[in-house]
PDB file of C-alpha atoms in Angstrom:
ATOM      1  CA  MET E   1       4.651  22.745 -22.405  1.00 33.00           C
ATOM      2  CA  LEU E   2       8.040  21.764 -21.026  1.00 34.00           C
ATOM      3  CA  LYS E   3       9.400  18.451 -22.231  1.00 38.00           C
ATOM      4  CA  LYS E   4      10.945  15.994 -19.821  1.00 42.00           C
ATOM      5  CA  ASP E   5      14.640  15.319 -20.034  1.00 41.00           C
ATOM      6  CA  PRO E   6      15.009  11.827 -21.623  1.00 39.00           C
ATOM      7  CA  GLU E   7      16.953  10.519 -18.651  1.00 40.00           C
ATOM      8  CA  THR E   8      14.378  11.900 -16.215  1.00 43.00           C
ATOM      9  CA  ALA E   9      11.532  10.338 -18.208  1.00 44.00           C
ATOM     10  CA  LYS E  10      13.318   6.989 -18.268  1.00 41.00           C
ATOM     11  CA  ALA E  11      13.887   7.128 -14.514  1.00 51.00           C
ATOM     12  CA  GLU E  12      10.196   7.820 -13.933  1.00 56.00           C
ATOM     13  CA  ASP E  13       9.145   4.993 -16.266  1.00 59.00           C
ATOM     14  CA  ASP E  14      11.372   2.586 -14.350  1.00 75.00           C
ATOM     15  CA  ARG E  15       9.701   3.318 -11.025  1.00 88.00           C
ATOM     16  CA  SER E  16       8.025   0.406  -9.299  1.00 94.00           C
ATOM     17  CA  ILE E  17       4.917   0.310  -7.130  1.00 98.00           C
ATOM     18  CA  TRP E  18       3.764  -2.042  -4.422  1.00 98.00           C
ATOM     19  CA  ILE E  19       0.183  -2.167  -3.251  1.00 98.00           C
ATOM     20  CA  LEU E  20      -0.071  -3.372   0.337  1.00 98.00           C
ATOM     21  CA  SER E  21      -3.479  -4.896   0.984  1.00 97.00           C
ATOM     22  CA  ASP E  22      -5.211  -7.199   3.442  1.00 96.00           C
ATOM     23  CA  GLY E  23      -7.393  -8.436   0.592  1.00 95.00           C
ATOM     24  CA  LYS E  24     -10.399  -6.203   1.216  1.00 94.00           C
ATOM     25  CA  ALA E  25     -11.748  -5.528  -2.271  1.00 90.00           C
ATOM     26  CA  GLY E  26     -12.846  -1.921  -1.716  1.00 89.00           C
ATOM     27  CA  ASP E  27      -9.472  -0.850  -0.323  1.00 94.00           C
ATOM     28  CA  GLU E  28      -7.514  -2.746  -2.958  1.00 96.00           C
ATOM     29  CA  ILE E  29      -9.478  -1.209  -5.830  1.00 94.00           C
ATOM     30  CA  GLN E  30      -8.754   2.298  -4.535  1.00 96.00           C
ATOM     31  CA  CYS E  31      -5.021   1.554  -4.442  1.00 97.00           C
ATOM     32  CA  MET E  32      -5.106   0.033  -7.925  1.00 97.00           C
ATOM     33  CA  GLY E  33      -6.883   3.109  -9.256  1.00 96.00           C
ATOM     34  CA  VAL E  34      -4.126   5.398  -7.990  1.00 98.00           C
ATOM     35  CA  ALA E  35      -1.371   3.116  -9.299  1.00 97.00           C
ATOM     36  CA  GLU E  36      -3.028   3.004 -12.727  1.00 97.00           C
ATOM     37  CA  ALA E  37      -3.413   6.788 -12.744  1.00 97.00           C
ATOM     38  CA  LEU E  38       0.351   7.015 -12.209  1.00 97.00           C
ATOM     39  CA  GLY E  39       0.785   4.879 -15.324  1.00 95.00           C
ATOM     40  CA  LEU E  40       3.337   2.590 -13.682  1.00 95.00           C
ATOM     41  CA  PRO E  41       3.480  -1.192 -13.275  1.00 94.00           C
ATOM     42  CA  TYR E  42       2.499  -2.461  -9.845  1.00 97.00           C
ATOM     43  CA  GLN E  43       2.325  -5.638  -7.864  1.00 97.00           C
ATOM     44  CA  ILE E  44      -0.057  -6.458  -5.036  1.00 98.00           C
ATOM     45  CA  ARG E  45       1.502  -7.646  -1.785  1.00 98.00           C
ATOM     46  CA  ARG E  46      -1.191  -9.030   0.526  1.00 98.00           C
ATOM     47  CA  VAL E  47      -0.691  -9.207   4.269  1.00 98.00           C
ATOM     48  CA  ALA E  48      -2.416 -11.763   6.502  1.00 97.00           C
ATOM     49  CA  PRO E  49      -1.455 -11.114  10.131  1.00 97.00           C
ATOM     50  CA  ARG E  50      -2.566 -13.630  12.775  1.00 96.00           C
ATOM     51  CA  LYS E  51      -4.040 -13.108  16.193  1.00 96.00           C
ATOM     52  CA  PRO E  52      -2.950 -11.584  18.553  1.00 96.00           C
ATOM     53  CA  PHE E  53      -0.909  -9.273  16.278  1.00 96.00           C
ATOM     54  CA  VAL E  54      -3.978  -8.172  14.333  1.00 96.00           C
ATOM     55  CA  TRP E  55      -5.582  -7.014  17.594  1.00 96.00           C
ATOM     56  CA  ALA E  56      -2.845  -4.420  18.082  1.00 96.00           C
ATOM     57  CA  MET E  57      -3.101  -3.007  14.585  1.00 97.00           C
ATOM     58  CA  PRO E  58      -2.666  -0.344  13.335  1.00 97.00           C
ATOM     59  CA  TRP E  59      -0.424   0.622  16.263  1.00 96.00           C
ATOM     60  CA  GLY E  60       1.462  -2.611  16.888  1.00 95.00           C
ATOM     61  CA  PRO E  61       4.173  -4.464  14.920  1.00 97.00           C
ATOM     62  CA  ILE E  62       3.806  -6.706  11.896  1.00 98.00           C
ATOM     63  CA  ASP E  63       3.211 -10.420  12.352  1.00 97.00           C
ATOM     64  CA  PRO E  64       6.740 -11.915  12.731  1.00 97.00           C
ATOM     65  CA  ARG E  65       5.690 -14.791  10.488  1.00 97.00           C
ATOM     66  CA  GLU E  66       5.549 -12.248   7.650  1.00 98.00           C
ATOM     67  CA  ALA E  67       8.907 -10.603   8.374  1.00 97.00           C
ATOM     68  CA  GLU E  68      11.051  -9.732   5.367  1.00 97.00           C
ATOM     69  CA  THR E  69      13.397 -12.692   5.949  1.00 96.00           C
ATOM     70  CA  ARG E  70      10.631 -15.310   5.990  1.00 96.00           C
ATOM     71  CA  PRO E  71       9.699 -17.292   2.848  1.00 95.00           C
ATOM     72  CA  GLY E  72       6.788 -15.707   1.007  1.00 95.00           C
ATOM     73  CA  SER E  73       6.987 -12.478   3.005  1.00 97.00           C
ATOM     74  CA  PRO E  74       4.954  -9.566   1.607  1.00 97.00           C
ATOM     75  CA  LEU E  75       7.954  -7.390   2.518  1.00 98.00           C
ATOM     76  CA  ALA E  76      10.622  -9.380   0.681  1.00 97.00           C
ATOM     77  CA  PRO E  77      13.055  -7.128  -1.247  1.00 96.00           C
ATOM     78  CA  PRO E  78      13.889  -5.511  -3.621  1.00 95.00           C
ATOM     79  CA  TYR E  79      11.892  -2.583  -2.279  1.00 97.00           C
ATOM     80  CA  PRO E  80       9.714  -0.381  -4.492  1.00 97.00           C
ATOM     81  CA  ASP E  81       9.972   3.308  -5.291  1.00 97.00           C
ATOM     82  CA  ILE E  82       6.345   3.845  -4.242  1.00 98.00           C
ATOM     83  CA  ALA E  83       4.126   1.895  -1.862  1.00 98.00           C
ATOM     84  CA  ILE E  84       0.358   2.479  -1.691  1.00 98.00           C
ATOM     85  CA  ALA E  85      -1.629   0.952   1.161  1.00 98.00           C
ATOM     86  CA  SER E  86      -5.107   1.004   2.652  1.00 97.00           C
ATOM     87  CA  GLY E  87      -6.721  -0.789   5.590  1.00 95.00           C
ATOM     88  CA  ARG E  88      -5.616  -0.734   9.222  1.00 96.00           C
ATOM     89  CA  ARG E  89      -3.824  -4.098   8.987  1.00 97.00           C
ATOM     90  CA  THR E  90      -1.422  -2.670   6.423  1.00 98.00           C
ATOM     91  CA  VAL E  91      -0.284   0.297   8.541  1.00 98.00           C
ATOM     92  CA  PRO E  92       2.466  -1.581  10.453  1.00 98.00           C
ATOM     93  CA  TYR E  93       3.704  -3.148   7.200  1.00 98.00           C
ATOM     94  CA  LEU E  94       3.916   0.246   5.479  1.00 98.00           C
ATOM     95  CA  ARG E  95       5.821   1.588   8.478  1.00 98.00           C
ATOM     96  CA  ARG E  96       8.177  -1.405   8.392  1.00 98.00           C
ATOM     97  CA  LEU E  97       8.720  -1.040   4.635  1.00 98.00           C
ATOM     98  CA  LYS E  98       9.737   2.593   5.060  1.00 98.00           C
ATOM     99  CA  LYS E  99      12.391   1.536   7.557  1.00 97.00           C
ATOM    100  CA  LEU E 100      13.621  -1.422   5.513  1.00 98.00           C
ATOM    101  CA  SER E 101      14.091   0.755   2.426  1.00 97.00           C
ATOM    102  CA  GLY E 102      16.165   3.238   4.370  1.00 97.00           C
ATOM    103  CA  GLY E 103      13.493   5.854   3.732  1.00 96.00           C
ATOM    104  CA  ARG E 104      13.816   5.531  -0.055  1.00 96.00           C
ATOM    105  CA  THR E 105      10.324   4.143  -0.667  1.00 98.00           C
ATOM    106  CA  PHE E 106       7.724   6.905  -0.958  1.00 98.00           C
ATOM    107  CA  THR E 107       4.749   5.744   1.098  1.00 98.00           C
ATOM    108  CA  VAL E 108       1.090   6.575   0.457  1.00 98.00           C
ATOM    109  CA  PHE E 109      -1.871   5.656   2.642  1.00 98.00           C
ATOM    110  CA  LEU E 110      -5.482   5.926   1.516  1.00 98.00           C
ATOM    111  CA  LYS E 111      -8.007   6.841   4.244  1.00 96.00           C
ATOM    112  CA  ASP E 112      -7.311   7.712   7.867  1.00 96.00           C
ATOM    113  CA  PRO E 113      -4.629   5.345   9.230  1.00 97.00           C
ATOM    114  CA  ARG E 114      -5.755   6.088  12.822  1.00 95.00           C
ATOM    115  CA  THR E 115      -2.134   6.593  13.888  1.00 96.00           C
ATOM    116  CA  GLY E 116      -1.705  10.221  12.845  1.00 96.00           C
ATOM    117  CA  THR E 117      -0.008  11.962   9.956  1.00 97.00           C
ATOM    118  CA  SER E 118       3.336  10.190  10.438  1.00 97.00           C
ATOM    119  CA  ALA E 119       1.920   6.943   9.012  1.00 97.00           C
ATOM    120  CA  ALA E 120       3.003   7.797   5.436  1.00 98.00           C
ATOM    121  CA  ASP E 121       4.682  10.426   3.300  1.00 98.00           C
ATOM    122  CA  LEU E 122       1.306  11.250   1.767  1.00 98.00           C
ATOM    123  CA  ILE E 123      -2.133  10.438   3.168  1.00 98.00           C
ATOM    124  CA  TRP E 124      -5.400  10.806   1.295  1.00 98.00           C
ATOM    125  CA  VAL E 125      -8.700  11.218   3.158  1.00 96.00           C
ATOM    126  CA  GLY E 126     -12.208  12.190   2.142  1.00 92.00           C
ATOM    127  CA  GLU E 127     -13.645  15.492   3.304  1.00 90.00           C
ATOM    128  CA  HIS E 128     -15.863  13.573   5.726  1.00 88.00           C
ATOM    129  CA  ASP E 129     -12.761  12.402   7.660  1.00 91.00           C
ATOM    130  CA  ARG E 130     -11.259  14.539  10.424  1.00 91.00           C
ATOM    131  CA  LEU E 131      -7.547  14.014   9.768  1.00 96.00           C
ATOM    132  CA  ARG E 132      -5.700  17.088   8.492  1.00 97.00           C
ATOM    133  CA  GLY E 133      -2.014  17.938   8.099  1.00 96.00           C
ATOM    134  CA  ALA E 134       0.695  19.185   5.771  1.00 97.00           C
ATOM    135  CA  ASN E 135       1.002  15.762   4.137  1.00 97.00           C
ATOM    136  CA  VAL E 136      -2.761  15.074   4.029  1.00 98.00           C
ATOM    137  CA  LEU E 137      -4.645  15.462   0.741  1.00 98.00           C
ATOM    138  CA  VAL E 138      -8.396  15.985   1.148  1.00 96.00           C
ATOM    139  CA  THR E 139     -10.966  15.465  -1.646  1.00 94.00           C
ATOM    140  CA  PRO E 140     -14.753  14.973  -1.748  1.00 91.00           C
ATOM    141  CA  THR E 141     -14.680  11.437  -3.202  1.00 92.00           C
ATOM    142  CA  ALA E 142     -12.517   8.309  -3.072  1.00 93.00           C
ATOM    143  CA  PRO E 143     -10.164   7.045  -5.798  1.00 96.00           C
ATOM    144  CA  HIS E 144     -11.285   4.272  -8.147  1.00 95.00           C
ATOM    145  CA  ARG E 145     -10.356   2.534 -11.412  1.00 95.00           C
ATOM    146  CA  HIS E 146     -12.896   4.171 -13.762  1.00 95.00           C
ATOM    147  CA  SER E 147     -10.642   6.759 -15.385  1.00 94.00           C
ATOM    148  CA  ALA E 148     -11.820   9.306 -17.940  1.00 94.00           C
ATOM    149  CA  GLU E 149      -9.858   7.414 -20.586  1.00 95.00           C
ATOM    150  CA  LYS E 150     -11.549   4.104 -19.781  1.00 96.00           C
ATOM    151  CA  LEU E 151     -14.998   5.722 -19.770  1.00 96.00           C
ATOM    152  CA  ALA E 152     -14.327   7.366 -23.147  1.00 96.00           C
ATOM    153  CA  ALA E 153     -13.196   4.043 -24.622  1.00 96.00           C
ATOM    154  CA  ALA E 154     -16.316   2.310 -23.278  1.00 95.00           C
ATOM    155  CA  ARG E 155     -18.502   4.969 -24.924  1.00 94.00           C
ATOM    156  CA  ALA E 156     -16.648   4.628 -28.221  1.00 95.00           C
ATOM    157  CA  GLN E 157     -17.078   0.833 -28.248  1.00 94.00           C
ATOM    158  CA  PRO E 158     -20.285   0.076 -26.320  1.00 93.00           C
ATOM    159  CA  ASP E 159     -20.774  -3.221 -24.530  1.00 93.00           C
ATOM    160  CA  THR E 160     -22.922  -5.365 -26.833  1.00 92.00           C
ATOM    161  CA  ARG E 161     -25.233  -6.181 -23.926  1.00 93.00           C
ATOM    162  CA  LEU E 162     -26.051  -2.497 -23.440  1.00 94.00           C
ATOM    163  CA  GLY E 163     -25.514  -0.648 -26.696  1.00 86.00           C
ATOM    164  CA  ASP E 164     -29.006  -1.307 -28.102  1.00 91.00           C
ATOM    165  CA  LEU E 165     -30.941  -0.345 -24.978  1.00 95.00           C
ATOM    166  CA  PRO E 166     -33.256   2.637 -25.539  1.00 93.00           C
ATOM    167  CA  SER E 167     -32.426   6.047 -24.107  1.00 93.00           C
ATOM    168  CA  PRO E 168     -32.535   7.499 -21.597  1.00 94.00           C
ATOM    169  CA  ARG E 169     -30.457   4.762 -20.031  1.00 96.00           C
ATOM    170  CA  ILE E 170     -30.657   4.641 -16.237  1.00 97.00           C
ATOM    171  CA  ALA E 171     -27.696   2.954 -14.542  1.00 97.00           C
ATOM    172  CA  VAL E 172     -28.751   1.400 -11.227  1.00 97.00           C
ATOM    173  CA  LEU E 173     -25.994   0.572  -8.706  1.00 97.00           C
ATOM    174  CA  ALA E 174     -27.589  -1.399  -5.877  1.00 96.00           C
ATOM    175  CA  GLY E 175     -25.635  -2.027  -2.698  1.00 92.00           C
ATOM    176  CA  GLY E 176     -26.990  -3.839   0.313  1.00 92.00           C
ATOM    177  CA  ASN E 177     -26.919  -4.472   4.021  1.00 91.00           C
ATOM    178  CA  SER E 178     -23.872  -3.456   6.037  1.00 88.00           C
ATOM    179  CA  ARG E 179     -22.895  -2.767   9.629  1.00 87.00           C
ATOM    180  CA  HIS E 180     -24.648   0.581   9.477  1.00 89.00           C
ATOM    181  CA  HIS E 181     -27.408   0.167   6.881  1.00 92.00           C
ATOM    182  CA  SER E 182     -30.150  -2.345   6.198  1.00 92.00           C
ATOM    183  CA  PHE E 183     -32.767  -2.609   3.476  1.00 95.00           C
ATOM    184  CA  THR E 184     -36.080  -3.070   5.240  1.00 96.00           C
ATOM    185  CA  PRO E 185     -39.142  -4.341   3.319  1.00 96.00           C
ATOM    186  CA  GLU E 186     -40.316  -0.719   3.178  1.00 97.00           C
ATOM    187  CA  ASP E 187     -36.945   0.407   1.756  1.00 96.00           C
ATOM    188  CA  ILE E 188     -37.047  -2.298  -0.902  1.00 97.00           C
ATOM    189  CA  SER E 189     -40.565  -1.324  -1.961  1.00 97.00           C
ATOM    190  CA  ARG E 190     -39.709   2.387  -2.048  1.00 97.00           C
ATOM    191  CA  PHE E 191     -36.551   1.764  -4.108  1.00 97.00           C
ATOM    192  CA  ALA E 192     -38.159  -0.684  -6.559  1.00 96.00           C
ATOM    193  CA  ASP E 193     -41.297   1.431  -6.950  1.00 96.00           C
ATOM    194  CA  GLY E 194     -39.161   4.483  -7.710  1.00 96.00           C
ATOM    195  CA  LEU E 195     -37.241   2.581 -10.369  1.00 96.00           C
ATOM    196  CA  GLY E 196     -40.482   1.259 -11.819  1.00 95.00           C
ATOM    197  CA  ASP E 197     -41.919   4.777 -12.048  1.00 95.00           C
ATOM    198  CA  ALA E 198     -38.751   5.981 -13.788  1.00 94.00           C
ATOM    199  CA  ALA E 199     -38.831   3.074 -16.272  1.00 93.00           C
ATOM    200  CA  ARG E 200     -42.443   3.783 -17.157  1.00 92.00           C
ATOM    201  CA  GLN E 201     -41.441   7.282 -18.250  1.00 90.00           C
ATOM    202  CA  GLY E 202     -39.467   5.640 -21.073  1.00 87.00           C
ATOM    203  CA  GLY E 203     -35.924   4.484 -21.523  1.00 89.00           C
ATOM    204  CA  SER E 204     -34.222   1.489 -19.950  1.00 96.00           C
ATOM    205  CA  LEU E 205     -32.698   0.275 -16.716  1.00 97.00           C
ATOM    206  CA  MET E 206     -29.139  -1.086 -16.523  1.00 97.00           C
ATOM    207  CA  ILE E 207     -28.948  -2.794 -13.120  1.00 97.00           C
ATOM    208  CA  THR E 208     -26.055  -4.257 -11.180  1.00 96.00           C
ATOM    209  CA  ALA E 209     -26.189  -5.520  -7.601  1.00 93.00           C
ATOM    210  CA  SER E 210     -23.466  -6.356  -5.089  1.00 89.00           C
ATOM    211  CA  ARG E 211     -22.559  -9.272  -2.860  1.00 88.00           C
ATOM    212  CA  ARG E 212     -24.281  -7.404  -0.034  1.00 91.00           C
ATOM    213  CA  THR E 213     -27.617  -7.077  -1.837  1.00 94.00           C
ATOM    214  CA  PRO E 214     -30.267  -8.947   0.202  1.00 94.00           C
ATOM    215  CA  PRO E 215     -32.250 -11.677  -1.594  1.00 95.00           C
ATOM    216  CA  ALA E 216     -35.532  -9.771  -1.300  1.00 96.00           C
ATOM    217  CA  LEU E 217     -34.048  -6.756  -3.081  1.00 96.00           C
ATOM    218  CA  SER E 218     -32.395  -8.955  -5.723  1.00 95.00           C
ATOM    219  CA  HIS E 219     -35.767 -10.568  -6.414  1.00 96.00           C
ATOM    220  CA  ARG E 220     -37.492  -7.208  -6.901  1.00 96.00           C
ATOM    221  CA  LEU E 221     -34.713  -6.057  -9.249  1.00 96.00           C
ATOM    222  CA  GLU E 222     -35.099  -9.268 -11.275  1.00 96.00           C
ATOM    223  CA  GLN E 223     -38.831  -8.639 -11.553  1.00 95.00           C
ATOM    224  CA  LEU E 224     -38.178  -5.082 -12.719  1.00 95.00           C
ATOM    225  CA  ALA E 225     -35.746  -6.226 -15.389  1.00 94.00           C
ATOM    226  CA  GLU E 226     -38.415  -8.532 -16.823  1.00 94.00           C
ATOM    227  CA  THR E 227     -40.965  -5.736 -17.292  1.00 91.00           C
ATOM    228  CA  GLY E 228     -39.373  -4.193 -20.386  1.00 88.00           C
ATOM    229  CA  ASN E 229     -36.245  -3.699 -22.448  1.00 92.00           C
ATOM    230  CA  HIS E 230     -33.891  -3.620 -19.468  1.00 96.00           C
ATOM    231  CA  PHE E 231     -30.608  -5.237 -18.417  1.00 96.00           C
ATOM    232  CA  LEU E 232     -29.738  -6.942 -15.129  1.00 96.00           C
ATOM    233  CA  TRP E 233     -26.248  -8.318 -14.659  1.00 94.00           C
ATOM    234  CA  ASP E 234     -26.560 -11.873 -13.376  1.00 86.00           C
ATOM    235  CA  GLY E 235     -22.879 -12.217 -12.496  1.00 86.00           C
ATOM    236  CA  SER E 236     -21.909 -13.987 -15.713  1.00 86.00           C
ATOM    237  CA  GLY E 237     -19.452 -12.545 -18.192  1.00 85.00           C
ATOM    238  CA  GLU E 238     -17.413  -9.406 -17.680  1.00 87.00           C
ATOM    239  CA  ASN E 239     -18.606  -6.971 -15.022  1.00 91.00           C
ATOM    240  CA  PRO E 240     -20.498  -4.278 -16.988  1.00 94.00           C
ATOM    241  CA  LEU E 241     -20.162  -1.495 -14.377  1.00 95.00           C
ATOM    242  CA  LEU E 242     -17.717   0.599 -16.414  1.00 96.00           C
ATOM    243  CA  ALA E 243     -19.864   0.217 -19.540  1.00 96.00           C
ATOM    244  CA  MET E 244     -22.997   1.123 -17.593  1.00 97.00           C
ATOM    245  CA  LEU E 245     -21.419   4.307 -16.238  1.00 97.00           C
ATOM    246  CA  ALA E 246     -20.103   5.205 -19.673  1.00 96.00           C
ATOM    247  CA  LEU E 247     -23.469   4.758 -21.432  1.00 96.00           C
ATOM    248  CA  ALA E 248     -25.758   6.097 -18.712  1.00 96.00           C
ATOM    249  CA  ASP E 249     -27.835   9.223 -19.193  1.00 95.00           C
ATOM    250  CA  THR E 250     -28.496   9.283 -15.465  1.00 96.00           C
ATOM    251  CA  ILE E 251     -27.433   7.169 -12.477  1.00 97.00           C
ATOM    252  CA  VAL E 252     -29.238   5.853  -9.390  1.00 98.00           C
ATOM    253  CA  VAL E 253     -27.007   4.537  -6.597  1.00 97.00           C
ATOM    254  CA  THR E 254     -27.783   3.367  -3.073  1.00 96.00           C
ATOM    255  CA  GLY E 255     -26.165   5.488  -0.376  1.00 93.00           C
ATOM    256  CA  ASP E 256     -24.658   2.690   1.715  1.00 92.00           C
ATOM    257  CA  SER E 257     -21.235   2.880   0.046  1.00 89.00           C
ATOM    258  CA  THR E 258     -18.926   5.872  -0.434  1.00 90.00           C
ATOM    259  CA  ASN E 259     -17.072   3.907  -3.116  1.00 91.00           C
ATOM    260  CA  MET E 260     -20.178   3.341  -5.253  1.00 93.00           C
ATOM    261  CA  VAL E 261     -21.247   6.973  -5.003  1.00 94.00           C
ATOM    262  CA  GLY E 262     -17.730   8.129  -5.897  1.00 93.00           C
ATOM    263  CA  GLU E 263     -17.564   5.827  -8.927  1.00 94.00           C
ATOM    264  CA  ALA E 264     -20.915   7.137 -10.135  1.00 96.00           C
ATOM    265  CA  LEU E 265     -19.795  10.770  -9.837  1.00 95.00           C
ATOM    266  CA  ALA E 266     -16.815  10.158 -12.136  1.00 94.00           C
ATOM    267  CA  ALA E 267     -19.116   9.455 -15.094  1.00 94.00           C
ATOM    268  CA  GLY E 268     -20.176  13.055 -15.661  1.00 93.00           C
ATOM    269  CA  ARG E 269     -23.871  12.211 -15.407  1.00 94.00           C
ATOM    270  CA  PRO E 270     -26.465  13.231 -12.798  1.00 95.00           C
ATOM    271  CA  VAL E 271     -26.278  11.008  -9.708  1.00 96.00           C
ATOM    272  CA  HIS E 272     -29.367  10.251  -7.606  1.00 97.00           C
ATOM    273  CA  VAL E 273     -28.887   8.636  -4.197  1.00 97.00           C
ATOM    274  CA  PHE E 274     -31.335   6.314  -2.448  1.00 96.00           C
ATOM    275  CA  MET E 275     -30.901   6.090   1.321  1.00 95.00           C
ATOM    276  CA  PRO E 276     -31.767   2.780   3.044  1.00 94.00           C
ATOM    277  CA  SER E 277     -32.493   2.572   6.759  1.00 93.00           C
ATOM    278  CA  GLY E 278     -29.699   3.240   9.217  1.00 88.00           C
ATOM    279  CA  GLY E 279     -26.747   5.563   8.852  1.00 81.00           C
ATOM    280  CA  HIS E 280     -23.297   6.492  10.077  1.00 85.00           C
ATOM    281  CA  HIS E 281     -21.916   9.912  10.918  1.00 86.00           C
ATOM    282  CA  ARG E 282     -18.985   9.660   8.465  1.00 86.00           C
ATOM    283  CA  LEU E 283     -21.188   8.585   5.580  1.00 89.00           C
ATOM    284  CA  ASP E 284     -23.740  11.241   6.520  1.00 90.00           C
ATOM    285  CA  ARG E 285     -21.011  13.937   6.378  1.00 90.00           C
ATOM    286  CA  PHE E 286     -19.848  12.571   3.021  1.00 92.00           C
ATOM    287  CA  LEU E 287     -23.310  12.774   1.448  1.00 93.00           C
ATOM    288  CA  THR E 288     -24.098  16.138   3.064  1.00 92.00           C
ATOM    289  CA  GLY E 289     -20.965  17.625   1.545  1.00 90.00           C
ATOM    290  CA  LEU E 290     -21.912  16.335  -1.902  1.00 93.00           C
ATOM    291  CA  ARG E 291     -25.441  17.713  -1.582  1.00 93.00           C
ATOM    292  CA  GLN E 292     -24.081  21.127  -0.615  1.00 91.00           C
ATOM    293  CA  ILE E 293     -22.104  21.368  -3.862  1.00 90.00           C
ATOM    294  CA  GLY E 294     -25.022  20.034  -5.910  1.00 90.00           C
ATOM    295  CA  ALA E 295     -23.232  16.824  -6.898  1.00 92.00           C
ATOM    296  CA  ILE E 296     -26.027  14.427  -5.882  1.00 94.00           C
ATOM    297  CA  HIS E 297     -29.816  14.433  -5.948  1.00 95.00           C
ATOM    298  CA  PRO E 298     -32.443  12.499  -3.944  1.00 95.00           C
ATOM    299  CA  PHE E 299     -34.149   9.314  -5.103  1.00 96.00           C
ATOM    300  CA  PRO E 300     -37.022   8.591  -5.530  1.00 95.00           C
ATOM    301  CA  GLY E 301     -37.641  11.837  -7.358  1.00 91.00           C
ATOM    302  CA  PRO E 302     -37.457  13.374 -10.831  1.00 91.00           C
ATOM    303  CA  LEU E 303     -34.402  12.137 -12.734  1.00 93.00           C
ATOM    304  CA  LYS E 304     -32.041  14.627 -14.337  1.00 89.00           C
ATOM    305  CA  THR E 305     -30.352  13.653 -17.622  1.00 83.00           C
ATOM    306  CA  THR E 306     -28.097  16.593 -18.402  1.00 81.00           C
ATOM    307  CA  THR E 307     -24.322  16.084 -18.474  1.00 78.00           C
ATOM    308  CA  CYS E 308     -22.259  17.550 -15.663  1.00 80.00           C
ATOM    309  CA  GLU E 309     -18.647  17.922 -14.653  1.00 85.00           C
ATOM    310  CA  PRO E 310     -17.128  14.613 -13.515  1.00 90.00           C
ATOM    311  CA  LEU E 311     -15.989  14.534  -9.900  1.00 91.00           C
ATOM    312  CA  ASP E 312     -12.883  12.340  -9.722  1.00 94.00           C
ATOM    313  CA  SER E 313     -10.157  12.478  -7.077  1.00 95.00           C
ATOM    314  CA  THR E 314      -7.962   9.743  -8.581  1.00 96.00           C
ATOM    315  CA  PRO E 315      -5.903  11.969 -10.914  1.00 96.00           C
ATOM    316  CA  GLN E 316      -5.540  14.519  -8.111  1.00 96.00           C
ATOM    317  CA  ILE E 317      -3.981  11.919  -5.830  1.00 97.00           C
ATOM    318  CA  ALA E 318      -1.649  10.741  -8.604  1.00 97.00           C
ATOM    319  CA  ALA E 319      -0.601  14.326  -9.313  1.00 97.00           C
ATOM    320  CA  ALA E 320       0.113  14.931  -5.620  1.00 97.00           C
ATOM    321  CA  ILE E 321       2.356  11.849  -5.528  1.00 97.00           C
ATOM    322  CA  ARG E 322       4.284  13.037  -8.602  1.00 97.00           C
ATOM    323  CA  ASP E 323       4.687  16.543  -7.158  1.00 96.00           C
ATOM    324  CA  ARG E 324       6.005  15.295  -3.835  1.00 95.00           C
ATOM    325  CA  LEU E 325       8.386  12.868  -5.476  1.00 95.00           C
ATOM    326  CA  ALA E 326       9.707  15.709  -7.640  1.00 93.00           C
ATOM    327  CA  SER E 327      10.105  17.959  -4.606  1.00 89.00           C
ATOM    328  CA  ARG E 328      11.934  15.264  -2.688  1.00 85.00           C
ATOM    329  CA  LYS E 329      14.293  14.686  -5.598  1.00 80.00           C
ATOM    330  CA  ALA E 330      14.950  18.425  -5.907  1.00 74.00           C
TER     331      ALA E 330
END
């Protein structure tokens, strides 16, 4: 393997990253995952455009109140070597940053910016998105923060709340209602009954819910957790999601979130997807693509517990950024 020139390595280590975010947790986590995969320090610069400027985004200008010369501006210099952004409100700010840096900042946008391929030097989209181009990287799943290294460390030193649970351990990632999906009473019964049937076969449930989980579903999950040697995260203490993925023999995830499904697939364990009522064409294309390559399985249904190849786009995106930076330098 070729060794890096010491000066080149030092220059790469000194690179800085900005994450441009409007505060949406899902988008911000994706950006953080890519920055961490690059192994470089980063800072989060949050934008908060006002009306009417937000109405014109992503095509319009930034909010003048957040211009680079204003106190507390998210675009205040010195400018970074790399900027990673996601969310339509950040598109004008990424465009402005590119201009302010004289083109020096390498810009990355995660997901379709809705303004075409000129929005950034590199754009990542999922296979279920339509955008394609020479600077567009396409992968089946979204980036996240659960790297192979973090998962291995969590397996080596198990979370004390989970380490003594009997195998097979079933990680349950429950989402909730959204613009396109809703958990009807029938959905809740079907999901909870399926989990109950799986638990009665032996093993244990490791359950985490989200802020979107409806009260009726939360109540059923609480009842399930009380029926045996199971674990339900009640929101106290450190979020056990990484530990759950690391220790799981199999995973059940609700299909209302591409992020949750993508995180589950990085664990190298069978992933079973429960579909609540509703749907959206982009999410349907995402799940169809994963079914076609055998990456996901239906739930309720028999649970698989064999290991499988992790599906993780995060290192691919980081590698693409490094390659393009090297090409630009050359």
